[in-house]
Short mmCIF file of N, CA, C and O and ligand atoms in Angstrom, two decimals:
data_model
loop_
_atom_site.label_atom_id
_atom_site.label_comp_id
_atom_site.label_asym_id
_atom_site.label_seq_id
_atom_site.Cartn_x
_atom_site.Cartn_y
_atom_site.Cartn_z
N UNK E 1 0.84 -1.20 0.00
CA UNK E 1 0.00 0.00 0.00
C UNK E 1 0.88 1.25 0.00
O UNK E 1 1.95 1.38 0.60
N UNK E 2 0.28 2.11 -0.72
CA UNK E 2 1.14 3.65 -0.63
C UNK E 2 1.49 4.23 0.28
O UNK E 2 0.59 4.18 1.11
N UNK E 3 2.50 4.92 0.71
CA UNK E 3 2.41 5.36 2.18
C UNK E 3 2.56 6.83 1.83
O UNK E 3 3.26 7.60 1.18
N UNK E 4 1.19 6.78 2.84
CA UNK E 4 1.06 8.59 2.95
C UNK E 4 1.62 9.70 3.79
O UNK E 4 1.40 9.51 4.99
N UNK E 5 2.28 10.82 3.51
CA UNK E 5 3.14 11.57 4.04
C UNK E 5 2.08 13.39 4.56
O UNK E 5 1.64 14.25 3.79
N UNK E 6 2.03 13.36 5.62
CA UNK E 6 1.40 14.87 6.18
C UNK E 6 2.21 15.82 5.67
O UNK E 6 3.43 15.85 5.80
N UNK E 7 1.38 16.80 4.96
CA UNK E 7 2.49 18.25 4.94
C UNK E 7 1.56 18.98 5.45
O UNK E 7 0.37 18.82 5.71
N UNK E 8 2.48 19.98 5.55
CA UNK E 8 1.66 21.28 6.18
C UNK E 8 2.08 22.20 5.22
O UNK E 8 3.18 22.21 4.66
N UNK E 9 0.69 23.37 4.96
CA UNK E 9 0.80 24.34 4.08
C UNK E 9 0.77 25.53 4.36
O UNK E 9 -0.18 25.66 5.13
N UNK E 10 1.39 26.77 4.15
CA UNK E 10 0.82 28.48 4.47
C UNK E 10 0.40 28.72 3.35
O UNK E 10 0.90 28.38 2.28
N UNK E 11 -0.69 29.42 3.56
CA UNK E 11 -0.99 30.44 2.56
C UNK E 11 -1.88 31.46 2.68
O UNK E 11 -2.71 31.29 3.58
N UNK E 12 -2.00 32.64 1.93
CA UNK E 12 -2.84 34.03 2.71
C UNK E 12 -4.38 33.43 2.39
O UNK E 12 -4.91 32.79 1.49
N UNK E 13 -4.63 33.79 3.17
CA UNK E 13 -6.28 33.55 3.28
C UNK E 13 -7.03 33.78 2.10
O UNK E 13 -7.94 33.21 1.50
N UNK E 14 -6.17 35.07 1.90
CA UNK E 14 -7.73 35.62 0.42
C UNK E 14 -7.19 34.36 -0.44
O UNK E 14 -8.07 33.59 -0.82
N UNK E 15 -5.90 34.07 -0.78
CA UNK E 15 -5.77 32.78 -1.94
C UNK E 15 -6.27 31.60 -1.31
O UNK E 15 -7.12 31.22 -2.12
N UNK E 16 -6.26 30.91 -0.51
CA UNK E 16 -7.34 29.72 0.36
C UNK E 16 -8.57 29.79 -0.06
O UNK E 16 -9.25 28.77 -0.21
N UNK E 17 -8.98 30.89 -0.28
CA UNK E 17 -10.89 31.47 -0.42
C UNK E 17 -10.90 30.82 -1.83
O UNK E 17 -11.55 29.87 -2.27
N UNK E 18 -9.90 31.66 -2.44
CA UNK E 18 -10.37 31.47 -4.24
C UNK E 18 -9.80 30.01 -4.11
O UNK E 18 -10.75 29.28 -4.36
N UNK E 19 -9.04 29.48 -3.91
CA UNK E 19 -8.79 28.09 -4.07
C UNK E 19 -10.30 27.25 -3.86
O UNK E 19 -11.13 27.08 -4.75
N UNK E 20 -10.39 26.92 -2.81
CA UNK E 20 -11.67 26.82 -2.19
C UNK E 20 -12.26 26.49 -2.94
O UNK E 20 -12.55 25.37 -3.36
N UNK E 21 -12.67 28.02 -3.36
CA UNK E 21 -14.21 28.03 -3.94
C UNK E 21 -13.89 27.61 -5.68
O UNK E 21 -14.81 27.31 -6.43
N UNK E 22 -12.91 27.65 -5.98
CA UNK E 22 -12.30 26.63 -7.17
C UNK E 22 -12.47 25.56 -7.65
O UNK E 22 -12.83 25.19 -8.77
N UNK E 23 -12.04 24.80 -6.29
CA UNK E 23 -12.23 23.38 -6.28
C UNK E 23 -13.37 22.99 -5.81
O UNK E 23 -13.58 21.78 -5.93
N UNK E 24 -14.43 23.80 -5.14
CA UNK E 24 -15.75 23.12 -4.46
C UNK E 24 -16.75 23.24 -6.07
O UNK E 24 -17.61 22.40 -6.32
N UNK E 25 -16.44 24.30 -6.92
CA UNK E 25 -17.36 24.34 -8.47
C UNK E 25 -16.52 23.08 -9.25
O UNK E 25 -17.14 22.43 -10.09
N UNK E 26 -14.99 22.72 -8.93
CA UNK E 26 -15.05 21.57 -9.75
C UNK E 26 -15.51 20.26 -9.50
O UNK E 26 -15.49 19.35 -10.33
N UNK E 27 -16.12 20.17 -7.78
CA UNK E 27 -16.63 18.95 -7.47
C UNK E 27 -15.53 18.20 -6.46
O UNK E 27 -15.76 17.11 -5.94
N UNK E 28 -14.64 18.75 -6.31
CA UNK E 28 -13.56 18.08 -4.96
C UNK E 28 -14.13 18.19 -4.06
O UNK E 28 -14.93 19.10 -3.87
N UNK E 29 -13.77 16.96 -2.98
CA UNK E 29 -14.42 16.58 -2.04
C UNK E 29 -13.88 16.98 -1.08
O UNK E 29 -14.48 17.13 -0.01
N UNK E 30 -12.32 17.31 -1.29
CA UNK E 30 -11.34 18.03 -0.31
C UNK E 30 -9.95 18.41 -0.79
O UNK E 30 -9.44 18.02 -1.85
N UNK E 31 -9.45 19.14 0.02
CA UNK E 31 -8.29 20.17 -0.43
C UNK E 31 -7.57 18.98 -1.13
O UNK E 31 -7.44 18.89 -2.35
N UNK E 32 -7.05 17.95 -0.09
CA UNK E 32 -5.63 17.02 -0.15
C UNK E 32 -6.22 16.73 -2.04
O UNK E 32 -5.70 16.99 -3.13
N UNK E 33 -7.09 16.31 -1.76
CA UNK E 33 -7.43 15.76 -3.28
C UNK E 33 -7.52 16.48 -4.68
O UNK E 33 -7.61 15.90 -5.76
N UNK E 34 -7.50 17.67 -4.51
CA UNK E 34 -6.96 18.96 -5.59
C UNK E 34 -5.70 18.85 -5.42
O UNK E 34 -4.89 18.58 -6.30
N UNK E 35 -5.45 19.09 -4.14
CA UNK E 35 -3.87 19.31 -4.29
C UNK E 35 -2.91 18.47 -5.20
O UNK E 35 -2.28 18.96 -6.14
N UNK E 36 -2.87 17.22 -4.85
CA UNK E 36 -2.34 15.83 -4.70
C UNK E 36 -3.10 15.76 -6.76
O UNK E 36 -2.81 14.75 -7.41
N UNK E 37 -3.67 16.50 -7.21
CA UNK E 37 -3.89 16.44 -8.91
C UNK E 37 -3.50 17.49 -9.16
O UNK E 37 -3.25 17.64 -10.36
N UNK E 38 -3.25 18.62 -8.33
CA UNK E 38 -2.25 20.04 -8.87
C UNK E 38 -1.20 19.49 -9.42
O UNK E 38 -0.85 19.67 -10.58
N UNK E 39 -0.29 18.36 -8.10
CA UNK E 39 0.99 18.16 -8.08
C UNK E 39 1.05 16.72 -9.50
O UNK E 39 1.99 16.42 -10.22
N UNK E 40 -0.13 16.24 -9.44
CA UNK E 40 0.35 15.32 -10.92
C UNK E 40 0.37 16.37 -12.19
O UNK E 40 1.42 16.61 -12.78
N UNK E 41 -0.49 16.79 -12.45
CA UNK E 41 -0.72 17.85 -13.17
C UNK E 41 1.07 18.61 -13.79
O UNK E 41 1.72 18.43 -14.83
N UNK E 42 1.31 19.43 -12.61
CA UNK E 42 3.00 19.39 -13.00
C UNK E 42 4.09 19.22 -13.31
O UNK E 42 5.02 19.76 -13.91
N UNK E 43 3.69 17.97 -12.54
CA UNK E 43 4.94 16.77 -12.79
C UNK E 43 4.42 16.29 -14.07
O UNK E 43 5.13 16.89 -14.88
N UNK E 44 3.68 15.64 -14.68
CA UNK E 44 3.05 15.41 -16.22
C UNK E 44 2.95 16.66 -17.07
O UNK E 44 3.02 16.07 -18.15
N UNK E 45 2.85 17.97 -17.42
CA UNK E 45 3.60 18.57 -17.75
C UNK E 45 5.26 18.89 -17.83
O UNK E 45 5.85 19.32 -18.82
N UNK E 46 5.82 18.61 -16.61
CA UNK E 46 7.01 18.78 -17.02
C UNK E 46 7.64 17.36 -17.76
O UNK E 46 8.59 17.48 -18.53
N UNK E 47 7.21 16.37 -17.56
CA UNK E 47 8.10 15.02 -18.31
C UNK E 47 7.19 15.54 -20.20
O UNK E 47 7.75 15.27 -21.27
N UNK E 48 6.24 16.03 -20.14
CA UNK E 48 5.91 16.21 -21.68
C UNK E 48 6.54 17.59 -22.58
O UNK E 48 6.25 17.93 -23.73
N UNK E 49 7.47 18.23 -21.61
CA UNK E 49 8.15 19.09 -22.12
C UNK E 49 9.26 18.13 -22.74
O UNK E 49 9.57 18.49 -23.87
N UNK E 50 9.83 17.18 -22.37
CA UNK E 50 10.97 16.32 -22.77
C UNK E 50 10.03 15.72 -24.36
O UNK E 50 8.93 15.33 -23.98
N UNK E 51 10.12 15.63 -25.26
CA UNK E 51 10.08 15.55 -26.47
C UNK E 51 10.02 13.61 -26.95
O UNK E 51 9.39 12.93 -27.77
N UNK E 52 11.07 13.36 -25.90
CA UNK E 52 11.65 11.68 -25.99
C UNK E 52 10.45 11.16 -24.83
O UNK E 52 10.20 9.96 -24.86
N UNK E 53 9.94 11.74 -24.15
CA UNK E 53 8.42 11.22 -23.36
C UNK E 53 7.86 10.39 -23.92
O UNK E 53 7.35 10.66 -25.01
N UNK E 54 7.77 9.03 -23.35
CA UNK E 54 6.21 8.50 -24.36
C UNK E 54 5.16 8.93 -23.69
O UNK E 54 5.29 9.28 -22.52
N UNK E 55 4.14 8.96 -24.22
CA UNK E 55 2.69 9.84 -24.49
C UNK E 55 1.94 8.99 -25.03
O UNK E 55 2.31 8.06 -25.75
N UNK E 56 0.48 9.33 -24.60
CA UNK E 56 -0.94 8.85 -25.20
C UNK E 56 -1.28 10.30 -25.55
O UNK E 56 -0.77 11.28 -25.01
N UNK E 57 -2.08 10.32 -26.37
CA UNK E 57 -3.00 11.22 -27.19
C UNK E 57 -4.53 11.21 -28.16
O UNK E 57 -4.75 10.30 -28.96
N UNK E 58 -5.11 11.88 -28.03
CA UNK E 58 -6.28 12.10 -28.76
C UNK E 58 -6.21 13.39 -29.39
O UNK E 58 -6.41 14.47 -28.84
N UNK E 59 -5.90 13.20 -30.56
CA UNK E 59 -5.92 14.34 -31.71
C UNK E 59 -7.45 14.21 -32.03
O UNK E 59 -7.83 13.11 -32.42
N UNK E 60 -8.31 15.17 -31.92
CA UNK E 60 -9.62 15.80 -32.07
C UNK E 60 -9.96 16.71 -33.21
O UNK E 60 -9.51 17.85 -33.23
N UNK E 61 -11.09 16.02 -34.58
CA UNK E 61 -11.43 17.12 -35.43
C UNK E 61 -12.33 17.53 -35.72
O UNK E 61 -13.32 16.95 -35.26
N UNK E 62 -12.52 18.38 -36.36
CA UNK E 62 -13.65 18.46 -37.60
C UNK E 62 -13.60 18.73 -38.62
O UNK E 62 -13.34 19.93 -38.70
N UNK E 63 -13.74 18.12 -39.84
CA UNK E 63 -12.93 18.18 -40.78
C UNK E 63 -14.17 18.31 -42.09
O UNK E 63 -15.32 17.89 -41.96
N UNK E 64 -13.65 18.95 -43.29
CA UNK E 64 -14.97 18.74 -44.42
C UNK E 64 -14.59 17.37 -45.02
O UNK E 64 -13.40 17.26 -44.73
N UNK E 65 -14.87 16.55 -45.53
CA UNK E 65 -14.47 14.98 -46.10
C UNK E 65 -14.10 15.39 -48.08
O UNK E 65 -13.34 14.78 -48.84
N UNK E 66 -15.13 16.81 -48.40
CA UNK E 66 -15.06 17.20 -49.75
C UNK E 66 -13.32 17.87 -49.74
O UNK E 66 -12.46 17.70 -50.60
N UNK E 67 -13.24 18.47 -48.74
CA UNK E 67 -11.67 18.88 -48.79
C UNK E 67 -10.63 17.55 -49.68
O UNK E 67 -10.54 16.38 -49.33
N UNK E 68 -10.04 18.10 -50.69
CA UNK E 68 -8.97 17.38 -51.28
C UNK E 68 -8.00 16.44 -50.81
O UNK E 68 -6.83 16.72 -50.53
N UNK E 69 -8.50 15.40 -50.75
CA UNK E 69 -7.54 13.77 -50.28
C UNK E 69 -7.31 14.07 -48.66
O UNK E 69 -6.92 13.14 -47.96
N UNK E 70 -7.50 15.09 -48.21
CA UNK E 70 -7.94 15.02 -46.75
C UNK E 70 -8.27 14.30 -45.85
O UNK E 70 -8.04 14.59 -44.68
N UNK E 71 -8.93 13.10 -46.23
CA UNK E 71 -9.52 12.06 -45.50
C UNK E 71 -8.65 10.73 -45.46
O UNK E 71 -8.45 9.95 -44.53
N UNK E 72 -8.00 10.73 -47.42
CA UNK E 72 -6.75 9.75 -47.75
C UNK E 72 -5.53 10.40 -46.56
O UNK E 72 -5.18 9.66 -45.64
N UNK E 73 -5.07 11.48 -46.65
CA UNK E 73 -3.83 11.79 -46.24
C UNK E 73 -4.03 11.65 -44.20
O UNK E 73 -3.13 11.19 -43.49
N UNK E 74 -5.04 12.04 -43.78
CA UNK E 74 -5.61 11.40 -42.36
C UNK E 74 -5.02 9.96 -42.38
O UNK E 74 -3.94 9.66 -41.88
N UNK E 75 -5.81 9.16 -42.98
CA UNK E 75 -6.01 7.62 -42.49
C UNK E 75 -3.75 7.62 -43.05
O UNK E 75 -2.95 7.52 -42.12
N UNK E 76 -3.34 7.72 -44.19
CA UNK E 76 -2.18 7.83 -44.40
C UNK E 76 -1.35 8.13 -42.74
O UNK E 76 -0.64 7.42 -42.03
N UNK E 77 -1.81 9.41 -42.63
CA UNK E 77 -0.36 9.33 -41.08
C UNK E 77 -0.95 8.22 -40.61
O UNK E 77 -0.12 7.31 -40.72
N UNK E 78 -2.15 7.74 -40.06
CA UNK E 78 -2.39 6.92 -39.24
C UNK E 78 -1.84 5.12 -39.97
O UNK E 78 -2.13 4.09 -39.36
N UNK E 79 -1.35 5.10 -40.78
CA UNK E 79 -0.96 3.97 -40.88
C UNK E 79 0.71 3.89 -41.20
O UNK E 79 1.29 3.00 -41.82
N UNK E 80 1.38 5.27 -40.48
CA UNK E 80 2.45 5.79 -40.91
C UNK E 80 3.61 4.91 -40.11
O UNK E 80 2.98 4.33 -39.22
N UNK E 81 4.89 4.57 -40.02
CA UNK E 81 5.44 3.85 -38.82
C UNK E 81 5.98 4.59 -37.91
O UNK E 81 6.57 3.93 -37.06
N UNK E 82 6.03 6.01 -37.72
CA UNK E 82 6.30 6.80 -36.83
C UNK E 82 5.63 6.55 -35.68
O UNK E 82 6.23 6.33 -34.63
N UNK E 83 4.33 6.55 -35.77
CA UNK E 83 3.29 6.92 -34.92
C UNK E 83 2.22 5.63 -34.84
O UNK E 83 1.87 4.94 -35.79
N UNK E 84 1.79 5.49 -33.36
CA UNK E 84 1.51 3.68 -33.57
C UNK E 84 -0.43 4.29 -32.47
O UNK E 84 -0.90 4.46 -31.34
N UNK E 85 -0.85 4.36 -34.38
CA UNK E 85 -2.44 4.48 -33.73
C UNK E 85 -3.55 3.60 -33.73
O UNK E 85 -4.07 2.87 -34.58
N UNK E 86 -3.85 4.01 -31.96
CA UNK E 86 -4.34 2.41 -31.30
C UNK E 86 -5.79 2.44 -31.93
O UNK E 86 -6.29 1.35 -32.20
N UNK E 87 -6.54 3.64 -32.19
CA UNK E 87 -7.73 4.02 -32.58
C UNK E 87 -8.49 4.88 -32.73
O UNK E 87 -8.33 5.95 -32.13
N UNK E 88 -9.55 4.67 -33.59
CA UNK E 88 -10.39 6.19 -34.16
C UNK E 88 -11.51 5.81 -34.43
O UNK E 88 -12.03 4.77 -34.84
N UNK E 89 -11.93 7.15 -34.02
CA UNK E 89 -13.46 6.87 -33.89
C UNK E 89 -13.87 7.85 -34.77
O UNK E 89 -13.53 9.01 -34.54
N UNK E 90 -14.59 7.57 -35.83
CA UNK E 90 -15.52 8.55 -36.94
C UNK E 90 -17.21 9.01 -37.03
O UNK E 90 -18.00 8.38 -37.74
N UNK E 91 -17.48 9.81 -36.47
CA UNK E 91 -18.67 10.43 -36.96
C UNK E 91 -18.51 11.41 -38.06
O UNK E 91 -17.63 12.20 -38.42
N UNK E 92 -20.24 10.91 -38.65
CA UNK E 92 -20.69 12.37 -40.00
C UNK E 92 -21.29 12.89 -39.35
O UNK E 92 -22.26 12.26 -38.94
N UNK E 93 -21.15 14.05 -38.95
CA UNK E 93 -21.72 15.06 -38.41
C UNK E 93 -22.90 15.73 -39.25
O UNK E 93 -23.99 15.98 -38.73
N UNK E 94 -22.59 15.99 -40.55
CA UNK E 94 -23.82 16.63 -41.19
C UNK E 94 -23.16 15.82 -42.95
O UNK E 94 -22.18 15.09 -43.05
N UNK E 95 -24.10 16.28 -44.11
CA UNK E 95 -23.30 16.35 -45.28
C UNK E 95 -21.64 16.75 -45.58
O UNK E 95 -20.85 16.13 -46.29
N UNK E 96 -21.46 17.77 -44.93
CA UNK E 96 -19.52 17.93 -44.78
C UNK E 96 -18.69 17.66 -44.70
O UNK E 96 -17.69 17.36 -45.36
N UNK E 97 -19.41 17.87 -42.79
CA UNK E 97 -18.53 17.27 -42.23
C UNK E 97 -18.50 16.11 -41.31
O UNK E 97 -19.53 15.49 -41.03
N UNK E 98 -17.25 15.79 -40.79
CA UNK E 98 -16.88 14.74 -40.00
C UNK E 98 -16.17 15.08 -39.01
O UNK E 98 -15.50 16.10 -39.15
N UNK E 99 -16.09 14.20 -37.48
CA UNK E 99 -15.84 14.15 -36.97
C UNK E 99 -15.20 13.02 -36.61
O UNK E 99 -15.65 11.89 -36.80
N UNK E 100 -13.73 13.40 -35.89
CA UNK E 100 -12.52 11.80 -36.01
C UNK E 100 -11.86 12.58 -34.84
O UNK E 100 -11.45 13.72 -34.60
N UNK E 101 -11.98 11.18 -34.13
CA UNK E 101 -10.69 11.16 -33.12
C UNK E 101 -10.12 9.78 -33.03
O UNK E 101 -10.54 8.62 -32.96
N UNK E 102 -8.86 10.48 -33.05
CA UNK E 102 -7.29 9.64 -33.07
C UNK E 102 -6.92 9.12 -32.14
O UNK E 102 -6.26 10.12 -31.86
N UNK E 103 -6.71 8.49 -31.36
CA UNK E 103 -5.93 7.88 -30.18
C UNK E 103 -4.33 7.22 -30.74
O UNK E 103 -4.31 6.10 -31.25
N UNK E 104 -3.27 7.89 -30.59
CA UNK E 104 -2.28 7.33 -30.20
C UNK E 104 -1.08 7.55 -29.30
O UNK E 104 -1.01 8.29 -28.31
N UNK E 105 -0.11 6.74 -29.85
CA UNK E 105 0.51 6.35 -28.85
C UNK E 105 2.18 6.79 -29.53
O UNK E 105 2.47 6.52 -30.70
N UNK E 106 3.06 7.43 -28.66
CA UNK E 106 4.29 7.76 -29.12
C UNK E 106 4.91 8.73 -28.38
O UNK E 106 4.37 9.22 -27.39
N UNK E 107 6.38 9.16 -28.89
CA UNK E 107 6.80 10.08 -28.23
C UNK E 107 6.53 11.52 -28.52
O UNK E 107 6.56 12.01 -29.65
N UNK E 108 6.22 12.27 -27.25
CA UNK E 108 5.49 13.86 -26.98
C UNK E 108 6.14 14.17 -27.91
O UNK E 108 5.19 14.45 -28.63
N UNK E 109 7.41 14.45 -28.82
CA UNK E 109 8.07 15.51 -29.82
C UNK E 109 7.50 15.04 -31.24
O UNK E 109 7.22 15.96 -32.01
N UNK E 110 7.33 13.99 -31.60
CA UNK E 110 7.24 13.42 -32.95
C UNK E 110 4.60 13.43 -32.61
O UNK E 110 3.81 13.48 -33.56
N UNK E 111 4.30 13.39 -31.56
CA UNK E 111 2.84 13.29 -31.34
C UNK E 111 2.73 14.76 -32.01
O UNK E 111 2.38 14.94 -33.18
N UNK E 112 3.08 15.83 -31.08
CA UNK E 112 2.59 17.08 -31.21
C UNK E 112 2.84 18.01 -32.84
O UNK E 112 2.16 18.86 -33.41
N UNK E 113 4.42 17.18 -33.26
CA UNK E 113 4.41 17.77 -34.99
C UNK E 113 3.26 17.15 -35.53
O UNK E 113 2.35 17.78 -36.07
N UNK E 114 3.29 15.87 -35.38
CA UNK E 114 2.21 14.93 -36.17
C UNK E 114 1.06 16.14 -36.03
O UNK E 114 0.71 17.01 -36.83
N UNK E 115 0.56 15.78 -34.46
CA UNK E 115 -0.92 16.43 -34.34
C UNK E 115 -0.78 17.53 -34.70
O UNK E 115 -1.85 17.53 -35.30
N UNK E 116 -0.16 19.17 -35.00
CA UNK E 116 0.31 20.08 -35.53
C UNK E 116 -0.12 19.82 -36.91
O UNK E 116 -1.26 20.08 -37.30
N UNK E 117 0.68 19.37 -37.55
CA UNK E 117 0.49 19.09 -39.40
C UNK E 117 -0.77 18.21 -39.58
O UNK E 117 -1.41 18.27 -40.63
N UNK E 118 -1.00 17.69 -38.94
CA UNK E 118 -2.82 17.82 -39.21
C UNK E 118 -4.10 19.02 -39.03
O UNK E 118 -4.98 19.33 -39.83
N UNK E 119 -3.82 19.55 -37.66
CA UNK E 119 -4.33 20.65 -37.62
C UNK E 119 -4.31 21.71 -38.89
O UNK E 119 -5.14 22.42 -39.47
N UNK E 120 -3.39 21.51 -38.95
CA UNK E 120 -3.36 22.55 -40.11
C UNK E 120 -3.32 22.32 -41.34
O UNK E 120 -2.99 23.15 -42.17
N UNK E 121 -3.65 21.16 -41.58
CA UNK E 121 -4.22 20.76 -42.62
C UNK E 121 -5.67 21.69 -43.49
O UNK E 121 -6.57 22.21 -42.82
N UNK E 122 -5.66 21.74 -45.01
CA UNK E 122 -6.64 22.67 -45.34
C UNK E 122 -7.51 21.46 -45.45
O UNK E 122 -7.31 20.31 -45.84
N UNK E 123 -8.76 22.26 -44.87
CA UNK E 123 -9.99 21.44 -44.76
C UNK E 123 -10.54 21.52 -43.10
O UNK E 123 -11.66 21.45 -42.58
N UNK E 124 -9.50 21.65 -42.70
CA UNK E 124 -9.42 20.79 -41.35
C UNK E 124 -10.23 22.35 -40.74
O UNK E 124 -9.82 23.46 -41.06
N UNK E 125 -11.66 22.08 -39.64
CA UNK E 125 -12.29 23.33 -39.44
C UNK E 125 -11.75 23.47 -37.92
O UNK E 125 -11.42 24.61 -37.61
N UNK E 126 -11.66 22.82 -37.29
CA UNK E 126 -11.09 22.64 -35.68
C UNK E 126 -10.91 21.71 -35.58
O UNK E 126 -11.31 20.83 -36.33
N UNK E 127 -10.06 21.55 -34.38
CA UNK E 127 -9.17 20.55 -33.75
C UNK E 127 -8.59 21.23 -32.63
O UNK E 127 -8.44 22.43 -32.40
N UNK E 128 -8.16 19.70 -31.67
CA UNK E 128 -7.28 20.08 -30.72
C UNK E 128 -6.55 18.63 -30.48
O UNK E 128 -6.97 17.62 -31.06
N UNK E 129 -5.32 18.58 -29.47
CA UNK E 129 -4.22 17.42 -29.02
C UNK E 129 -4.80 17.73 -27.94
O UNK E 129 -5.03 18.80 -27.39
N UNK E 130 -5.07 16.29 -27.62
CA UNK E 130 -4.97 16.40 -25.55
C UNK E 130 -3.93 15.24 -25.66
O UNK E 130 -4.05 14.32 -26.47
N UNK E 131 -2.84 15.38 -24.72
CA UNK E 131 -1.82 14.33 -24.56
C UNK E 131 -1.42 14.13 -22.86
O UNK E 131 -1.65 14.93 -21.95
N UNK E 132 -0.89 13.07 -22.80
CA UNK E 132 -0.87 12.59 -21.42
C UNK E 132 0.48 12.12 -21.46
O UNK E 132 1.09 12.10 -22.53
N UNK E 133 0.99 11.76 -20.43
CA UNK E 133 2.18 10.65 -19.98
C UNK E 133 1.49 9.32 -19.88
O UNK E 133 0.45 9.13 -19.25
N UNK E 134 2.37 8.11 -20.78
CA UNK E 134 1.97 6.90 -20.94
C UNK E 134 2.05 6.42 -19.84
O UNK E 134 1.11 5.65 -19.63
N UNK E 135 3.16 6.56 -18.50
CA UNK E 135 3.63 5.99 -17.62
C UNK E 135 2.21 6.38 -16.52
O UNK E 135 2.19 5.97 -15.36
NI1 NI O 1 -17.69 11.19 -42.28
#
């Protein structure tokens, strides 16, 4: 079992308040338990600044399908050997467009160009990368 360590914290009151009332609209049940996801939060940001990180990701779109080989050059990275994607999920949203999300798997420097040069792909109407630490 994990073993849990007491700290003790200062801080000025008026920042306690807004904290608080921060975490009581996001649904925390208590401080330790914001806190203790502040501190992953950081630490998983800082290992995804390292480039050589492996990473999970969901590259998120919306895309027109009439846009020019757009849809070929998509499924293309995804069968690319750089980048090892576990899965995707496709909705038609209307006549247009579509909606695709990517799930993969690789390192944070080579995920974020990938997901980058798709984004900006012409056609492509929005998007976003959410990426994580694999570990
Ligand atoms: Ni579609």
């Amino acid at each position: 079992m994990t073993q849990l360590e007491r700290i003790g914290v200062s801080l000025e009151k008026r920042l306690l308040t807004k904290f608080d009332k921060l975490i009581a609209k996001k649904g925390y049940q208590n401080r330790s338990e914001a806190i203790r996801d502040l501190i992953r939060q950081q630490l998983s940001q800082e290992r995804l600044s390292d480039p050589k990180t492996e990473t999970v990701a969901a590259i998120f779109m919306v895309y027109d399908h009439h846009a020019t080989r757009l849809a070929e050059k998509l499924i293309g990275i995804q069968h690319s050997h750089i980048l090892h994607a576990i899965s995707s999920l496709h909705v038609h949203l209307n006549e247009h467009d579509c909606l695709e999300i990517v799930v993969l798997r690789g390192r944070a420097g080579e995920i974020i160009r990938v997901g980058e040069n798709i984004l900006s792909m012409k056609g492509v109407k929005f998007g976003r990368i959410n990426i994580a630490t694999a570990e």
